[in-house]
PDB file of C-alpha atoms and ligand atoms in Angstrom:
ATOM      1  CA  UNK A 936     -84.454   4.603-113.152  1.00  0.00           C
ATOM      2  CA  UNK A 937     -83.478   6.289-109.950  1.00  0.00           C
ATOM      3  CA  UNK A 938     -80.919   8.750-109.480  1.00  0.00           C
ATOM      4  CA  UNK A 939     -79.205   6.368-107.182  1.00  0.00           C
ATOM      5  CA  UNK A 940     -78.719   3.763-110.035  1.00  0.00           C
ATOM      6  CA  UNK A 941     -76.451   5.814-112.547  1.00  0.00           C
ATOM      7  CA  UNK A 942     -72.948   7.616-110.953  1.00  0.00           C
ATOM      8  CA  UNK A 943     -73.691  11.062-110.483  1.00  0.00           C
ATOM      9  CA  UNK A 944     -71.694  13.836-110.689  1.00  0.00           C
ATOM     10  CA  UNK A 945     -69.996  14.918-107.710  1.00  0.00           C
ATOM     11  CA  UNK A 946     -71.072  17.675-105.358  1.00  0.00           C
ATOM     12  CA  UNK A 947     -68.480  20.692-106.702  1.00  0.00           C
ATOM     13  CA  UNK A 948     -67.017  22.339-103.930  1.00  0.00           C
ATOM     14  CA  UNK A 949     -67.535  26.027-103.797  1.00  0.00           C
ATOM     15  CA  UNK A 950     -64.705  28.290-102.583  1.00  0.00           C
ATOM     16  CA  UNK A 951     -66.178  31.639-100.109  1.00  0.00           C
ATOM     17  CA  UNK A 952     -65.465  33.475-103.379  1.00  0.00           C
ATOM     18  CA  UNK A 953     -67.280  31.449-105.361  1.00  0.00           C
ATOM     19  CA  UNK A 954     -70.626  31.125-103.158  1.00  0.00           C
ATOM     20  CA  UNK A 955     -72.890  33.990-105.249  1.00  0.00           C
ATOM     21  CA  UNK A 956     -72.033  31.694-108.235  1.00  0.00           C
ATOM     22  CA  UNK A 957     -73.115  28.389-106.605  1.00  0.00           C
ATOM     23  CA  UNK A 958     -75.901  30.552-105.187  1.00  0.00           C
ATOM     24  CA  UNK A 959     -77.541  31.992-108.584  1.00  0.00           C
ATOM     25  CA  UNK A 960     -77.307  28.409-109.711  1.00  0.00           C
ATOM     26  CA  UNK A 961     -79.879  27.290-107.350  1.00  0.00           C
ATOM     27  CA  UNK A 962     -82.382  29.684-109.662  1.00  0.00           C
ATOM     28  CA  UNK A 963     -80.674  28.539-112.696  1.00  0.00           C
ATOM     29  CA  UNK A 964     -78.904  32.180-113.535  1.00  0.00           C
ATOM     30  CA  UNK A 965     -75.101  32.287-114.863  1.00  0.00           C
ATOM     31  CA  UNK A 966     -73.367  34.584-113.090  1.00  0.00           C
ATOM     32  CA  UNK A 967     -70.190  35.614-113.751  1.00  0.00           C
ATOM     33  CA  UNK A 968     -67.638  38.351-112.173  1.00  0.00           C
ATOM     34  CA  UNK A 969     -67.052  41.805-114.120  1.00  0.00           C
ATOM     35  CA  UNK A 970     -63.719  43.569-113.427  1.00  0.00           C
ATOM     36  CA  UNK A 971     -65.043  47.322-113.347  1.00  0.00           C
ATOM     37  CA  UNK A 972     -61.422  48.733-113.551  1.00  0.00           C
ATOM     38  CA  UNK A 973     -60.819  46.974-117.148  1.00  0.00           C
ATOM     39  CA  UNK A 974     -64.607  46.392-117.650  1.00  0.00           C
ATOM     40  CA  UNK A 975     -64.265  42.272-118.722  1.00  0.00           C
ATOM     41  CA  UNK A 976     -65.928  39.449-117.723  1.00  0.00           C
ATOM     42  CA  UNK A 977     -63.982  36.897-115.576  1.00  0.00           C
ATOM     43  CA  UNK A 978     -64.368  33.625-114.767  1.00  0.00           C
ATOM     44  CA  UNK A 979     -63.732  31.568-112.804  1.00  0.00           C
ATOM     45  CA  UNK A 980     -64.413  33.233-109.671  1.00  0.00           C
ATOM     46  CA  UNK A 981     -61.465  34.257-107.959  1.00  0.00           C
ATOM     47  CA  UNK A 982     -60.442  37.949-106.054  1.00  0.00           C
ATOM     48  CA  UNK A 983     -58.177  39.544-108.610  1.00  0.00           C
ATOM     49  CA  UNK A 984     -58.954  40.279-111.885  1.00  0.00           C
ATOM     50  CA  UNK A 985     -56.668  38.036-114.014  1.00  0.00           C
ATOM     51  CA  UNK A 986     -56.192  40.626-116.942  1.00  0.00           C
ATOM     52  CA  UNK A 987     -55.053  44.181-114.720  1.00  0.00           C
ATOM     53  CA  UNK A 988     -54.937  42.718-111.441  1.00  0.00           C
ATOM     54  CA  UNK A 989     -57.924  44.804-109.808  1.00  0.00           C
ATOM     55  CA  UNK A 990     -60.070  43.879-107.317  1.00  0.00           C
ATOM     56  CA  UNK A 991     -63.087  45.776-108.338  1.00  0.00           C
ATOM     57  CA  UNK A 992     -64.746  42.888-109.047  1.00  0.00           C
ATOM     58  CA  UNK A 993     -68.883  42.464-108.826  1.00  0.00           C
ATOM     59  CA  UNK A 994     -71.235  39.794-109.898  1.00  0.00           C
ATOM     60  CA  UNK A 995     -73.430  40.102-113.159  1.00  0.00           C
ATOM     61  CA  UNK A 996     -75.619  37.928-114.850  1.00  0.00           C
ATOM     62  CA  UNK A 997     -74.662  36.313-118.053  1.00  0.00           C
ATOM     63  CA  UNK A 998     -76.572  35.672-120.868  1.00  0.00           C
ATOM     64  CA  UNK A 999     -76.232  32.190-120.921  1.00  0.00           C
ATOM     65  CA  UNK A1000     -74.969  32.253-124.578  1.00  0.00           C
ATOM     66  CA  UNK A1001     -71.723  31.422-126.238  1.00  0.00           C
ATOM     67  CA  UNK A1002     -69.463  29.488-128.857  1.00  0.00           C
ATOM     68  CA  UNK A1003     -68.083  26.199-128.813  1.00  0.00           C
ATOM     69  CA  UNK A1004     -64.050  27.480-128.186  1.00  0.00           C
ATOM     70  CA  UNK A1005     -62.275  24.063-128.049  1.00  0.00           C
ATOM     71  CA  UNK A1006     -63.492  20.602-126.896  1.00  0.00           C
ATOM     72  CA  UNK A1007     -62.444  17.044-126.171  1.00  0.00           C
ATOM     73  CA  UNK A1008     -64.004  13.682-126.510  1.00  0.00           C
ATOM     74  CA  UNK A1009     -64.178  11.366-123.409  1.00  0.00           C
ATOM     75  CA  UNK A1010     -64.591   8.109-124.915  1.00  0.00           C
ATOM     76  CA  UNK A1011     -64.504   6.671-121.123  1.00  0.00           C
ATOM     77  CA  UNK A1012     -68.188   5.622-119.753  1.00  0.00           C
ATOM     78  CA  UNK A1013     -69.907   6.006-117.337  1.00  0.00           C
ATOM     79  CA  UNK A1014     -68.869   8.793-116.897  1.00  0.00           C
ATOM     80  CA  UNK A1015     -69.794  11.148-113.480  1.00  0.00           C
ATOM     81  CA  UNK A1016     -71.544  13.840-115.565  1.00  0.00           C
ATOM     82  CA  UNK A1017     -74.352  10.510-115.550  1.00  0.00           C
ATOM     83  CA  UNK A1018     -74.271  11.038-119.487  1.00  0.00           C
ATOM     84  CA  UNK A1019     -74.061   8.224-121.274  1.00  0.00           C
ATOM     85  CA  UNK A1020     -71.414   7.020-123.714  1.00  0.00           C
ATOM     86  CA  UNK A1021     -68.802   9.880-125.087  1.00  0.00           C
ATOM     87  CA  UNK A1022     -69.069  12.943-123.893  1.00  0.00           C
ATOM     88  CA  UNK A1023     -67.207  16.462-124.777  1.00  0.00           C
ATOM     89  CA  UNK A1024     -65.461  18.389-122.225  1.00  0.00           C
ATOM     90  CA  UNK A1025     -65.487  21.930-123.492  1.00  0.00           C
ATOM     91  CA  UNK A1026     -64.063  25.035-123.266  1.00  0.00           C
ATOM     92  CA  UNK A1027     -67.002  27.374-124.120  1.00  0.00           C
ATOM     93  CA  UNK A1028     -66.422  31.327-124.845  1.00  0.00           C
ATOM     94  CA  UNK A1029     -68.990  33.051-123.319  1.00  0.00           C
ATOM     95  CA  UNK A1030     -70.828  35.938-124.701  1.00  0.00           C
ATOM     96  CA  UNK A1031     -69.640  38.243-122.068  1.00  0.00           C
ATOM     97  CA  UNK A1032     -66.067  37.323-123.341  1.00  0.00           C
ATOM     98  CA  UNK A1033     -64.818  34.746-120.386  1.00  0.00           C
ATOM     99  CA  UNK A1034     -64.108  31.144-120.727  1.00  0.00           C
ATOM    100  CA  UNK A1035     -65.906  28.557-118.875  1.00  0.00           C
ATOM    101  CA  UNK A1036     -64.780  25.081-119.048  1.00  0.00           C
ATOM    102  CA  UNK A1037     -68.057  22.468-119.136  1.00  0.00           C
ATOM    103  CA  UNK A1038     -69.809  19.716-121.023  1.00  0.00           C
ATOM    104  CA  UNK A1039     -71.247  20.045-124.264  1.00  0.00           C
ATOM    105  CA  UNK A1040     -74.826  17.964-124.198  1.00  0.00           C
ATOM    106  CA  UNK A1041     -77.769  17.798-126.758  1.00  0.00           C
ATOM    107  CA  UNK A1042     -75.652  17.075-129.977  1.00  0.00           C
ATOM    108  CA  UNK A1043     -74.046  14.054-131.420  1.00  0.00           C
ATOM    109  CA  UNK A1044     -69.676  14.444-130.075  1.00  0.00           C
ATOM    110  CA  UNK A1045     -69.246  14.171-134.096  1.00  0.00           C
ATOM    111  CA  UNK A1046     -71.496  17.292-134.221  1.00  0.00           C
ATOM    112  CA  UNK A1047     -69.481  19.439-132.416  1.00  0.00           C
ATOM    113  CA  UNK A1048     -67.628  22.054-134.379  1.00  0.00           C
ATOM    114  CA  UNK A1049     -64.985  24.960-133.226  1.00  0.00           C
ATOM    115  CA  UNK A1050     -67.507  27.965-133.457  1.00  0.00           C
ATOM    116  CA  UNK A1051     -70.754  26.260-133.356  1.00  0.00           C
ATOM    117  CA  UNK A1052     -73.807  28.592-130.957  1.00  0.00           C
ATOM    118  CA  UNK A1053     -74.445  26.854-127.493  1.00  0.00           C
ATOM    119  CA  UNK A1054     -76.826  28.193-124.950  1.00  0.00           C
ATOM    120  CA  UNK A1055     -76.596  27.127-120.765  1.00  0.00           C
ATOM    121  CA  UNK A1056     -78.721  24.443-119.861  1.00  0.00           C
ATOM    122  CA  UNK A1057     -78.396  23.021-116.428  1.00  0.00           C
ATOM    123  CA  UNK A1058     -77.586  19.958-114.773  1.00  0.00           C
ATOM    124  CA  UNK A1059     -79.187  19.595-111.305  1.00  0.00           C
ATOM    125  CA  UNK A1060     -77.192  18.554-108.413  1.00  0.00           C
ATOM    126  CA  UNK A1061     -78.078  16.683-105.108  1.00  0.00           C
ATOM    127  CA  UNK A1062     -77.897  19.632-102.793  1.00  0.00           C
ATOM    128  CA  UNK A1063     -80.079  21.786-105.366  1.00  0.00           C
ATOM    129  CA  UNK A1064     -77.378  23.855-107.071  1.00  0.00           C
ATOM    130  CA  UNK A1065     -77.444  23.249-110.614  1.00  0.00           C
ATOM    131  CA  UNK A1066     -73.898  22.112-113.212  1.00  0.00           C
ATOM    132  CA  UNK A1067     -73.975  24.446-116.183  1.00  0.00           C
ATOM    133  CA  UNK A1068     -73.775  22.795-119.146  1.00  0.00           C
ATOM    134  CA  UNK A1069     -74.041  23.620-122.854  1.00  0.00           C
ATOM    135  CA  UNK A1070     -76.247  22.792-125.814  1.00  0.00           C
ATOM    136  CA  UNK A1071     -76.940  23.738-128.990  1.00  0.00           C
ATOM    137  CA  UNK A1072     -78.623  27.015-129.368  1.00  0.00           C
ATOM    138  CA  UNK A1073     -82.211  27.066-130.588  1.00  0.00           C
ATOM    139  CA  UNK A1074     -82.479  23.843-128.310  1.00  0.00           C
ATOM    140  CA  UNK A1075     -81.525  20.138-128.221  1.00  0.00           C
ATOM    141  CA  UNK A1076     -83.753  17.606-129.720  1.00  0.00           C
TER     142      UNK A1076
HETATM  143 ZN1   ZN B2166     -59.415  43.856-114.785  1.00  0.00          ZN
END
């Protein structure tokens, strides 16, 4: 199968704020944005932290680990992620503390469970920036 014979997932804009992101992705590495004057993660990238309102923000790398926060199943297919049948659009806590909102792949959607260890994997994209996505941790089948 080609990649022109399934939908594929859209080309995600990236704001001038957001470029290291989009960047690091290229390289597969999760960044996200520390706020240095009340030392948490944020994400997504913006210019203000959310939590004091800083702008001391700089770019670290993540550890591409985190939990399952909340989820959703699209029952809708094909869907533009290119997986195929249901597929869970989740909130995922990071490690580092932030929320990232993504899909969950690599487990069964009546596998998924509040809590549950995920690990990045990475979806690549036509201009060679990669999606972040989830999986299980340990690995998917
Ligand atoms: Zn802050």
């Amino acid at each position: 199968m080609t990649t022109t014979e399934r939908p594929s997932r859209f080309d995600p804009p990236a704001s001038p704020v957001a470029e290291p992101f989009w960047e690091a992705t290229k390289e597969r590495r999760l960044l996200v944005q520390w706020c240095l004057d009340c030392d948490k993660a944020v994400f997504y990238p913006r210019e203000i932290c959310p939590g004091c309102f800083g702008a001391n923000l700089e770019w670290r790398e993540a550890s591409g680990k985190g939990t399952l926060y909340t989820f959703t199943v699209n029952h809708l297919s094909p869907s533009p992620t290119g997986i195929d049948g249901p597929f869970a659009v989740a909130l995922v806590e990071l490690a580092e503390g932030a929320r990232m909102m993504t899909n969950v792949v690599g487990v069964p959607v009546d596998d998924l469970t509040v809590g549950m260890a995920l690990q990045v994997t990475w979806d690549e994209l036509p201009d060679g920036r990669h999606y972040p996505m989830f999986e299980p941790a340990g690995g998917s089948s």
